[in-house]
């Protein structure tokens, strides 16, 4: 009843601030989605959805997205992994942790490989988008990776 | 602004896999909603919504749902309880735990009874849908119960 | 793809019950949104959105909202803070804790101040809505503050 997205973009960003929520906000701004009202989805790319550059979304738009979000006082990393199946369907995993970029990327890829195996399908393409940072001038850091849908 | 659902289905499923996210995905596939983009709702059935069989939802559809989700390395159980009030409104509770089917069902029913009492209304019908499993051939298991809306 | 809200209301409520979920439900009823299917958003007021009284929403409506939710067996408090920037955009923070109204209000205001600072903008208006309670005749208490969108 809420439609099938036609377009998507993979985005990522990092930020820091003196409160955890503001650090998350800073990471969303860095990712280009700070002025959106994100609605979180579980995690499928429609077979015919096209990847595109993020358009100018009107401020305050309600925007569906799959979001990996890490917020902490030390190293934080987030990764979105998108796997295209032979059927055209895309499967999406998200991982966020107070850990390294390499770790979340490895975990997110393993999720997608396992999800493809479960479906008895081969992966024809696997992509990741990762964000990783640690606080330098503020108390909290945040790393965000997301698939944003529109159209 | 996002509408009032006209139809709903109660679904459940279990799955297992070598990552927690893939086990959840396996349970969603088993429940018939693995190719949807679920948006989680808090938990009311409109008075005139009709129960129906889950239709063929286009892959990647954004689908509103109330979801009870349990993922773990041992026994996991999820339950959705739907209570119809005399007014026609349906109230929904969701419970998920690393515990038995009996436990989550008992807790979910108690929630609905308490929600009806708070509203000063009698329950004219109470239904539950429960999923329960434990891992056999993989590291992680997941049990999902959901009310899915469309129409 | 899901639109830009034209109207919003700030609401709050408290409740208590013998299960945590029913206490949350009681607080939603007290806030006037107990018969809605809330979809949670991250947290922007569109520049032209107008504040208004909450309308009669059809029971079971899917209603986007930013929600601060505290549920516990002792003192619980929730606060939503809305800051209007010079650009017209509104930024929203939500805080919920097993702590006092003063604490969540202070934290939520600090979030909004920090979010404005990050954006390099001045706050032209800051408002908060807070709910706080503790259980008296039941086991669980809940406090909810929310921005509800429609139109």
Tab-separated table of C-alpha atoms in Angstrom:
chain	number	residue	atom	x	y	z
A	1	UNK	CA	0.000	0.000	0.000
A	2	UNK	CA	3.014	2.307	0.258
A	3	UNK	CA	4.405	1.571	-3.193
A	4	UNK	CA	7.492	0.073	-4.800
A	5	UNK	CA	10.584	2.307	-4.974
A	6	UNK	CA	11.877	3.031	-8.459
A	7	UNK	CA	15.221	4.607	-7.574
A	8	UNK	CA	17.837	4.283	-4.904
A	9	UNK	CA	21.167	5.753	-3.855
A	10	UNK	CA	23.902	4.380	-1.622
A	11	UNK	CA	25.186	7.045	0.745
A	12	UNK	CA	27.456	7.293	3.758
A	13	UNK	CA	28.664	9.899	6.204
A	14	UNK	CA	30.447	10.538	9.460
A	15	UNK	CA	30.156	13.227	12.089
A	16	UNK	CA	30.924	14.165	15.642
A	17	UNK	CA	29.254	16.255	18.310
A	18	UNK	CA	28.902	16.624	22.045
A	19	UNK	CA	25.701	14.580	22.256
A	20	UNK	CA	25.043	11.163	20.711
A	21	UNK	CA	21.931	12.339	18.859
A	22	UNK	CA	23.686	15.374	17.412
A	23	UNK	CA	26.595	13.179	16.268
A	24	UNK	CA	24.102	10.970	14.427
A	25	UNK	CA	22.559	14.109	12.918
A	26	UNK	CA	26.020	15.287	11.814
A	27	UNK	CA	26.629	11.947	10.080
A	28	UNK	CA	23.239	12.158	8.319
A	29	UNK	CA	24.081	15.700	7.129
A	30	UNK	CA	27.446	14.457	5.854
A	31	UNK	CA	25.624	11.651	4.009
A	32	UNK	CA	23.293	14.192	2.363
A	33	UNK	CA	20.163	13.051	4.187
A	34	UNK	CA	20.205	15.287	7.247
A	35	UNK	CA	17.043	17.163	6.294
A	36	UNK	CA	14.942	14.046	5.648
A	37	UNK	CA	12.485	12.221	7.808
A	38	UNK	CA	13.878	8.725	7.417
A	39	UNK	CA	11.587	5.704	7.721
A	40	UNK	CA	13.524	2.514	8.245
A	41	UNK	CA	12.871	-0.453	5.995
A	42	UNK	CA	13.925	-4.067	5.995
A	43	UNK	CA	15.967	-4.478	3.195
A	44	UNK	CA	15.096	-5.420	-0.355
A	45	UNK	CA	15.898	-3.683	-3.660
A	46	UNK	CA	13.065	-4.125	-6.156
A	47	UNK	CA	14.202	-5.961	-9.323
A	48	UNK	CA	13.745	-2.913	-11.535
A	49	UNK	CA	14.953	-0.192	-9.160
A	50	UNK	CA	17.718	1.932	-10.678
A	51	UNK	CA	20.666	3.355	-8.834
A	52	UNK	CA	20.957	7.105	-9.237
A	53	UNK	CA	22.466	10.168	-7.599
A	54	UNK	CA	20.539	11.346	-4.594
A	55	UNK	CA	18.140	14.050	-5.816
A	56	UNK	CA	17.296	17.269	-3.979
A	57	UNK	CA	14.717	15.935	-1.559
A	58	UNK	CA	12.375	18.618	-0.166
A	59	UNK	CA	13.324	19.301	3.475
A	60	UNK	CA	11.176	17.255	5.836
A	61	UNK	CA	10.296	14.655	3.179
A	62	UNK	CA	9.402	11.222	4.474
A	63	UNK	CA	12.062	9.062	2.866
A	64	UNK	CA	12.268	5.267	3.142
A	65	UNK	CA	15.766	3.950	3.772
A	66	UNK	CA	17.767	1.005	5.030
A	67	UNK	CA	20.133	2.500	7.590
A	68	UNK	CA	23.273	1.184	9.311
A	69	UNK	CA	24.032	3.502	12.225
A	70	UNK	CA	26.894	3.392	14.703
A	71	UNK	CA	27.260	5.978	17.464
A	72	UNK	CA	29.890	5.848	20.186
A	73	UNK	CA	32.713	7.532	22.066
A	74	UNK	CA	35.443	5.690	20.153
A	75	UNK	CA	35.854	4.046	16.765
A	76	UNK	CA	32.491	3.516	15.038
A	77	UNK	CA	31.805	1.937	11.651
A	78	UNK	CA	28.768	1.181	9.527
A	79	UNK	CA	28.365	-0.772	6.327
A	80	UNK	CA	25.576	-1.447	3.882
A	81	UNK	CA	26.101	-4.360	1.493
A	82	UNK	CA	23.899	-4.768	-1.566
A	83	UNK	CA	23.852	-8.033	-3.480
A	84	UNK	CA	22.083	-8.449	-6.800
A	85	UNK	CA	20.661	-11.905	-7.423
A	86	UNK	CA	20.259	-13.524	-10.837
A	87	UNK	CA	16.509	-12.894	-10.510
A	88	UNK	CA	17.214	-9.137	-10.435
A	89	UNK	CA	16.145	-8.775	-6.803
A	90	UNK	CA	18.617	-6.978	-4.566
A	91	UNK	CA	19.234	-8.059	-1.002
A	92	UNK	CA	20.597	-5.614	1.522
A	93	UNK	CA	22.451	-6.157	4.782
A	94	UNK	CA	23.383	-3.535	7.321
A	95	UNK	CA	26.030	-3.760	10.011
A	96	UNK	CA	27.092	-1.158	12.546
A	97	UNK	CA	29.535	-1.571	15.418
A	98	UNK	CA	32.089	0.059	17.656
A	99	UNK	CA	34.675	-1.662	15.502
A	100	UNK	CA	36.686	-1.168	12.307
A	101	UNK	CA	35.457	-0.564	8.771
A	102	UNK	CA	37.007	-3.893	7.759
A	103	UNK	CA	35.013	-5.763	10.388
A	104	UNK	CA	31.592	-4.339	9.527
A	105	UNK	CA	32.293	-4.766	5.793
A	106	UNK	CA	33.268	-8.400	6.286
A	107	UNK	CA	30.141	-9.070	8.395
A	108	UNK	CA	27.806	-7.281	5.970
A	109	UNK	CA	29.215	-9.194	2.989
A	110	UNK	CA	28.892	-12.477	4.830
A	111	UNK	CA	25.233	-11.659	5.558
A	112	UNK	CA	24.512	-11.074	1.883
A	113	UNK	CA	26.329	-14.245	0.820
A	114	UNK	CA	24.348	-16.217	3.385
A	115	UNK	CA	21.051	-14.605	2.312
A	116	UNK	CA	21.767	-15.518	-1.338
A	117	UNK	CA	22.646	-19.093	-0.343
A	118	UNK	CA	19.364	-19.410	1.594
A	119	UNK	CA	17.436	-18.311	-1.468
A	120	UNK	CA	19.329	-20.803	-3.649
A	121	UNK	CA	20.498	-17.989	-5.903
A	122	UNK	CA	23.837	-16.724	-7.151
A	123	UNK	CA	25.095	-13.217	-6.536
A	124	UNK	CA	25.812	-11.422	-9.804
A	125	UNK	CA	27.063	-8.242	-8.110
A	126	UNK	CA	28.055	-7.290	-4.575
A	127	UNK	CA	28.694	-3.702	-3.485
A	128	UNK	CA	29.392	-2.145	-0.146
A	129	UNK	CA	29.314	1.369	1.199
A	130	UNK	CA	31.122	1.920	4.483
A	131	UNK	CA	31.606	4.805	6.901
A	132	UNK	CA	34.055	4.802	9.786
A	133	UNK	CA	35.324	7.459	12.163
A	134	UNK	CA	36.289	8.270	15.711
A	135	UNK	CA	35.770	11.447	17.729
A	136	UNK	CA	38.532	14.044	17.525
A	137	UNK	CA	37.140	17.351	18.756
A	138	UNK	CA	33.936	16.198	20.379
A	139	UNK	CA	32.656	13.537	22.734
A	140	UNK	CA	30.613	11.416	20.344
A	141	UNK	CA	31.177	10.125	16.821
A	142	UNK	CA	28.729	8.576	14.382
A	143	UNK	CA	29.050	6.647	11.138
A	144	UNK	CA	26.079	6.096	8.862
A	145	UNK	CA	25.651	4.050	5.685
A	146	UNK	CA	22.284	3.877	3.969
A	147	UNK	CA	20.265	2.881	0.942
A	148	UNK	CA	17.812	5.700	0.262
A	149	UNK	CA	14.707	5.097	-1.881
A	150	UNK	CA	12.567	7.434	-3.941
A	151	UNK	CA	10.660	7.687	-7.208
B	1	UNK	CA	-1.277	10.898	5.528
B	2	UNK	CA	-0.186	7.334	4.778
B	3	UNK	CA	-3.671	5.837	4.700
B	4	UNK	CA	-5.770	3.271	6.553
B	5	UNK	CA	-5.110	-0.387	5.732
B	6	UNK	CA	-8.088	-2.316	4.344
B	7	UNK	CA	-6.692	-5.846	4.567
B	8	UNK	CA	-4.377	-7.806	6.779
B	9	UNK	CA	-2.869	-11.257	7.127
B	10	UNK	CA	-1.361	-13.024	10.118
B	11	UNK	CA	1.829	-14.834	9.162
B	12	UNK	CA	4.691	-16.628	10.870
B	13	UNK	CA	7.914	-18.341	9.969
B	14	UNK	CA	11.156	-19.774	11.253
B	15	UNK	CA	14.621	-20.089	9.778
B	16	UNK	CA	18.242	-20.665	10.526
B	17	UNK	CA	21.533	-19.485	9.071
B	18	UNK	CA	25.132	-18.778	9.959
B	19	UNK	CA	24.560	-15.068	10.612
B	20	UNK	CA	21.843	-13.483	12.739
B	21	UNK	CA	20.607	-11.243	9.914
B	22	UNK	CA	20.416	-14.125	7.438
B	23	UNK	CA	18.494	-16.213	9.999
B	24	UNK	CA	15.979	-13.376	10.295
B	25	UNK	CA	15.803	-13.238	6.498
B	26	UNK	CA	15.186	-16.996	6.393
B	27	UNK	CA	12.304	-16.633	8.849
B	28	UNK	CA	10.799	-13.802	6.776
B	29	UNK	CA	11.043	-15.959	3.629
B	30	UNK	CA	9.351	-18.818	5.475
B	31	UNK	CA	6.586	-16.410	6.542
B	32	UNK	CA	6.062	-15.340	2.912
B	33	UNK	CA	7.346	-11.794	3.383
B	34	UNK	CA	11.037	-12.212	2.577
B	35	UNK	CA	10.920	-10.055	-0.545
B	36	UNK	CA	9.155	-7.098	1.107
B	37	UNK	CA	10.470	-3.891	2.548
B	38	UNK	CA	8.755	-4.019	5.909
B	39	UNK	CA	7.897	-0.803	7.754
B	40	UNK	CA	7.157	-1.431	11.395
B	41	UNK	CA	3.942	-0.093	12.890
B	42	UNK	CA	2.569	0.193	16.390
B	43	UNK	CA	-0.201	-1.925	16.483
B	44	UNK	CA	-3.844	-1.288	15.686
B	45	UNK	CA	-6.230	-3.079	13.315
B	46	UNK	CA	-8.673	-0.621	11.736
B	47	UNK	CA	-12.306	-1.462	12.602
B	48	UNK	CA	-13.204	-2.407	9.035
B	49	UNK	CA	-9.982	-4.134	8.000
B	50	UNK	CA	-10.604	-7.627	6.675
B	51	UNK	CA	-8.381	-10.608	7.218
B	52	UNK	CA	-7.333	-12.244	3.976
B	53	UNK	CA	-4.663	-14.497	2.504
B	54	UNK	CA	-1.419	-12.724	1.855
B	55	UNK	CA	-1.482	-11.598	-1.784
B	56	UNK	CA	1.434	-11.691	-4.218
B	57	UNK	CA	3.201	-8.518	-3.166
B	58	UNK	CA	5.542	-7.087	-5.820
B	59	UNK	CA	9.177	-7.731	-4.767
B	60	UNK	CA	10.581	-4.690	-2.965
B	61	UNK	CA	7.137	-3.325	-2.018
B	62	UNK	CA	7.038	-1.138	1.051
B	63	UNK	CA	4.700	-3.068	3.317
B	64	UNK	CA	3.496	-1.915	6.748
B	65	UNK	CA	3.528	-4.613	9.403
B	66	UNK	CA	3.562	-5.273	13.116
B	67	UNK	CA	6.463	-7.665	13.632
B	68	UNK	CA	7.524	-9.885	16.535
B	69	UNK	CA	11.090	-11.012	15.880
B	70	UNK	CA	13.306	-13.301	17.927
B	71	UNK	CA	16.842	-14.182	16.837
B	72	UNK	CA	19.278	-16.210	18.915
B	73	UNK	CA	21.639	-19.165	19.181
B	74	UNK	CA	19.142	-21.309	21.113
B	75	UNK	CA	15.380	-21.569	21.439
B	76	UNK	CA	13.607	-18.502	20.024
B	77	UNK	CA	9.891	-17.745	19.923
B	78	UNK	CA	7.672	-14.948	18.671
B	79	UNK	CA	3.981	-14.324	19.049
B	80	UNK	CA	1.473	-11.831	17.702
B	81	UNK	CA	-1.838	-11.625	19.543
B	82	UNK	CA	-4.809	-9.840	17.984
B	83	UNK	CA	-7.820	-8.911	20.073
B	84	UNK	CA	-11.032	-7.587	18.583
B	85	UNK	CA	-12.907	-5.149	20.784
B	86	UNK	CA	-16.687	-4.647	20.789
B	87	UNK	CA	-16.101	-1.338	18.976
B	88	UNK	CA	-14.604	-3.283	16.055
B	89	UNK	CA	-11.097	-1.954	16.644
B	90	UNK	CA	-8.382	-4.580	16.827
B	91	UNK	CA	-5.487	-4.304	19.258
B	92	UNK	CA	-2.240	-6.092	18.587
B	93	UNK	CA	0.545	-7.176	20.907
B	94	UNK	CA	3.877	-8.627	19.916
B	95	UNK	CA	6.262	-10.646	22.052
B	96	UNK	CA	9.576	-12.198	21.140
B	97	UNK	CA	12.054	-13.933	23.427
B	98	UNK	CA	14.718	-16.576	23.780
B	99	UNK	CA	12.036	-18.643	25.446
B	100	UNK	CA	9.268	-21.119	24.626
B	101	UNK	CA	6.233	-20.670	22.387
B	102	UNK	CA	4.018	-21.079	25.457
B	103	UNK	CA	5.741	-18.213	27.260
B	104	UNK	CA	5.532	-15.670	24.435
B	105	UNK	CA	1.911	-16.653	23.742
B	106	UNK	CA	0.961	-16.230	27.380
B	107	UNK	CA	2.681	-12.817	27.565
B	108	UNK	CA	1.164	-11.588	24.288
B	109	UNK	CA	-2.358	-12.636	25.388
B	110	UNK	CA	-1.902	-10.936	28.738
B	111	UNK	CA	-0.858	-7.727	26.923
B	112	UNK	CA	-4.036	-7.754	24.847
B	113	UNK	CA	-6.236	-8.474	27.854
B	114	UNK	CA	-4.594	-5.596	29.727
B	115	UNK	CA	-4.940	-3.261	26.719
B	116	UNK	CA	-8.666	-4.089	26.474
B	117	UNK	CA	-9.136	-3.530	30.205
B	118	UNK	CA	-7.432	-0.108	29.954
B	119	UNK	CA	-9.825	0.884	27.199
B	120	UNK	CA	-12.805	-0.305	29.257
B	121	UNK	CA	-13.829	-2.664	26.477
B	122	UNK	CA	-14.537	-6.355	26.192
B	123	UNK	CA	-12.632	-8.664	23.878
B	124	UNK	CA	-14.968	-10.398	21.432
B	125	UNK	CA	-12.211	-12.445	19.786
B	126	UNK	CA	-8.583	-13.230	20.611
B	127	UNK	CA	-6.230	-14.922	18.164
B	128	UNK	CA	-2.551	-15.671	18.287
B	129	UNK	CA	0.037	-16.649	15.730
B	130	UNK	CA	3.266	-18.085	17.111
B	131	UNK	CA	6.591	-19.214	15.684
B	132	UNK	CA	9.240	-21.090	17.621
B	133	UNK	CA	12.433	-22.877	16.663
B	134	UNK	CA	16.024	-23.584	17.613
B	135	UNK	CA	19.099	-23.940	15.417
B	136	UNK	CA	19.870	-27.429	14.137
B	137	UNK	CA	22.283	-27.131	11.226
B	138	UNK	CA	23.377	-23.511	11.611
B	139	UNK	CA	24.558	-21.112	14.269
B	140	UNK	CA	21.551	-18.781	14.464
B	141	UNK	CA	17.798	-19.327	14.523
B	142	UNK	CA	14.977	-16.840	14.057
B	143	UNK	CA	11.233	-16.907	14.677
B	144	UNK	CA	8.951	-14.258	13.215
B	145	UNK	CA	5.241	-13.560	13.675
B	146	UNK	CA	3.624	-10.607	11.959
B	147	UNK	CA	0.465	-8.786	10.971
B	148	UNK	CA	0.941	-7.580	7.405
B	149	UNK	CA	-1.242	-4.765	5.990
B	150	UNK	CA	-2.232	-3.876	2.442
B	151	UNK	CA	-5.153	-2.650	0.380
C	1	UNK	CA	8.059	9.052	-2.256
C	2	UNK	CA	5.964	9.157	0.924
C	3	UNK	CA	5.343	12.906	0.871
C	4	UNK	CA	6.092	15.976	2.948
C	5	UNK	CA	3.926	16.538	6.034
C	6	UNK	CA	1.946	19.788	6.071
C	7	UNK	CA	0.781	19.756	9.681
C	8	UNK	CA	2.057	18.563	13.012
C	9	UNK	CA	1.033	18.430	16.666
C	10	UNK	CA	3.114	18.042	19.813
C	11	UNK	CA	1.502	15.588	22.199
C	12	UNK	CA	2.358	13.789	25.425
C	13	UNK	CA	0.830	11.263	27.768
C	14	UNK	CA	1.425	8.941	30.659
C	15	UNK	CA	-0.086	5.641	31.705
C	16	UNK	CA	0.355	2.571	33.814
C	17	UNK	CA	-0.570	-1.084	33.508
C	18	UNK	CA	0.487	-4.554	34.573
C	19	UNK	CA	2.515	-5.241	31.422
C	20	UNK	CA	5.110	-2.978	29.814
C	21	UNK	CA	3.372	-3.002	26.421
C	22	UNK	CA	-0.019	-2.143	27.933
C	23	UNK	CA	1.570	0.722	29.913
C	24	UNK	CA	2.964	2.092	26.645
C	25	UNK	CA	-0.492	1.705	25.103
C	26	UNK	CA	-2.041	3.583	28.060
C	27	UNK	CA	0.404	6.463	27.551
C	28	UNK	CA	-0.403	6.578	23.820
C	29	UNK	CA	-4.142	6.682	24.614
C	30	UNK	CA	-3.519	9.507	27.104
C	31	UNK	CA	-1.584	11.368	24.388
C	32	UNK	CA	-4.520	10.998	21.970
C	33	UNK	CA	-2.740	8.626	19.597
C	34	UNK	CA	-3.679	5.249	21.038
C	35	UNK	CA	-5.746	4.188	18.032
C	36	UNK	CA	-3.074	5.018	15.439
C	37	UNK	CA	-0.534	2.856	13.697
C	38	UNK	CA	2.540	4.950	14.380
C	39	UNK	CA	5.489	4.867	11.968
C	40	UNK	CA	8.630	6.272	13.527
C	41	UNK	CA	10.556	8.986	11.725
C	42	UNK	CA	13.912	10.647	12.227
C	43	UNK	CA	13.226	13.969	13.006
C	44	UNK	CA	12.770	17.011	10.834
C	45	UNK	CA	9.914	19.530	10.620
C	46	UNK	CA	9.433	20.742	7.041
C	47	UNK	CA	9.955	24.504	6.728
C	48	UNK	CA	6.315	25.188	5.917
C	49	UNK	CA	4.642	22.680	8.224
C	50	UNK	CA	2.087	24.283	10.521
C	51	UNK	CA	1.421	23.331	14.091
C	52	UNK	CA	-2.209	22.487	14.705
C	53	UNK	CA	-4.452	20.591	17.107
C	54	UNK	CA	-4.407	16.884	16.568
C	55	UNK	CA	-7.345	16.063	14.275
C	56	UNK	CA	-9.652	13.068	14.570
C	57	UNK	CA	-7.485	10.453	12.894
C	58	UNK	CA	-9.436	7.442	11.588
C	59	UNK	CA	-8.741	4.444	13.858
C	60	UNK	CA	-5.930	2.313	12.456
C	61	UNK	CA	-4.503	5.158	10.329
C	62	UNK	CA	-0.814	4.892	9.520
C	63	UNK	CA	0.561	8.038	11.117
C	64	UNK	CA	4.184	9.214	10.903
C	65	UNK	CA	5.602	10.476	14.186
C	66	UNK	CA	8.787	11.178	16.101
C	67	UNK	CA	8.321	9.380	19.400
C	68	UNK	CA	10.134	9.560	22.750
C	69	UNK	CA	9.068	6.556	24.801
C	70	UNK	CA	10.052	5.577	28.326
C	71	UNK	CA	8.676	2.451	30.002
C	72	UNK	CA	9.787	1.189	33.397
C	73	UNK	CA	8.885	0.060	36.898
C	74	UNK	CA	9.868	3.395	38.486
C	75	UNK	CA	10.109	7.015	37.430
C	76	UNK	CA	9.995	7.389	33.637
C	77	UNK	CA	10.220	10.569	31.569
C	78	UNK	CA	10.161	11.480	27.896
C	79	UNK	CA	10.789	14.742	26.123
C	80	UNK	CA	10.536	16.015	22.569
C	81	UNK	CA	12.351	19.257	21.815
C	82	UNK	CA	11.620	21.183	18.623
C	83	UNK	CA	13.934	23.938	17.460
C	84	UNK	CA	13.103	26.246	14.582
C	85	UNK	CA	16.097	27.424	12.585
C	86	UNK	CA	16.330	30.748	10.756
C	87	UNK	CA	15.924	28.810	7.497
C	88	UNK	CA	12.460	27.726	8.663
C	89	UNK	CA	13.479	24.085	9.044
C	90	UNK	CA	12.622	22.503	12.371
C	91	UNK	CA	14.947	20.053	14.090
C	92	UNK	CA	13.602	17.566	16.575
C	93	UNK	CA	15.296	15.682	19.381
C	94	UNK	CA	13.780	12.963	21.499
C	95	UNK	CA	14.960	11.739	24.892
C	96	UNK	CA	13.476	9.075	27.131
C	97	UNK	CA	14.902	7.688	30.358
C	98	UNK	CA	14.188	6.173	33.740
C	99	UNK	CA	14.962	9.616	35.118
C	100	UNK	CA	13.287	12.939	35.908
C	101	UNK	CA	11.423	15.313	33.583
C	102	UNK	CA	14.136	17.916	34.215
C	103	UNK	CA	16.867	15.552	33.054
C	104	UNK	CA	15.244	14.479	29.783
C	105	UNK	CA	14.261	18.100	29.042
C	106	UNK	CA	17.808	19.312	29.619
C	107	UNK	CA	19.250	16.551	27.403
C	108	UNK	CA	16.716	17.108	24.618
C	109	UNK	CA	17.368	20.865	24.595
C	110	UNK	CA	21.100	20.291	24.511
C	111	UNK	CA	20.649	17.984	21.511
C	112	UNK	CA	18.751	20.647	19.607
C	113	UNK	CA	21.286	23.351	20.468
C	114	UNK	CA	24.090	21.075	19.294
C	115	UNK	CA	22.211	20.177	16.090
C	116	UNK	CA	21.716	23.892	15.312
C	117	UNK	CA	25.384	24.598	16.003
C	118	UNK	CA	26.445	21.801	13.632
C	119	UNK	CA	24.299	23.314	10.904
C	120	UNK	CA	25.777	26.751	11.569
C	121	UNK	CA	22.317	28.174	12.188
C	122	UNK	CA	20.644	30.075	14.981
C	123	UNK	CA	17.602	28.811	16.829
C	124	UNK	CA	14.717	31.254	16.562
C	125	UNK	CA	12.370	29.195	18.735
C	126	UNK	CA	12.791	26.209	21.047
C	127	UNK	CA	9.873	24.293	22.501
C	128	UNK	CA	9.655	21.149	24.562
C	129	UNK	CA	6.889	18.763	25.447
C	130	UNK	CA	7.577	16.461	28.360
C	131	UNK	CA	5.787	13.568	30.060
C	132	UNK	CA	6.832	12.039	33.359
C	133	UNK	CA	5.224	9.553	35.731
C	134	UNK	CA	5.787	6.617	38.021
C	135	UNK	CA	3.594	3.585	38.681
C	136	UNK	CA	1.074	3.909	41.504
C	137	UNK	CA	-1.527	1.176	41.108
C	138	UNK	CA	0.206	-1.044	38.570
C	139	UNK	CA	3.565	-2.627	37.903
C	140	UNK	CA	4.665	-0.622	34.859
C	141	UNK	CA	4.541	3.063	33.949
C	142	UNK	CA	5.100	4.747	30.600
C	143	UNK	CA	5.686	8.330	29.467
C	144	UNK	CA	5.380	9.318	25.825
C	145	UNK	CA	6.103	12.585	24.020
C	146	UNK	CA	5.672	12.827	20.267
C	147	UNK	CA	5.486	14.984	17.179
C	148	UNK	CA	2.650	13.653	15.039
C	149	UNK	CA	2.460	14.495	11.333
C	150	UNK	CA	-0.452	14.628	8.905
C	151	UNK	CA	-1.902	16.630	6.029
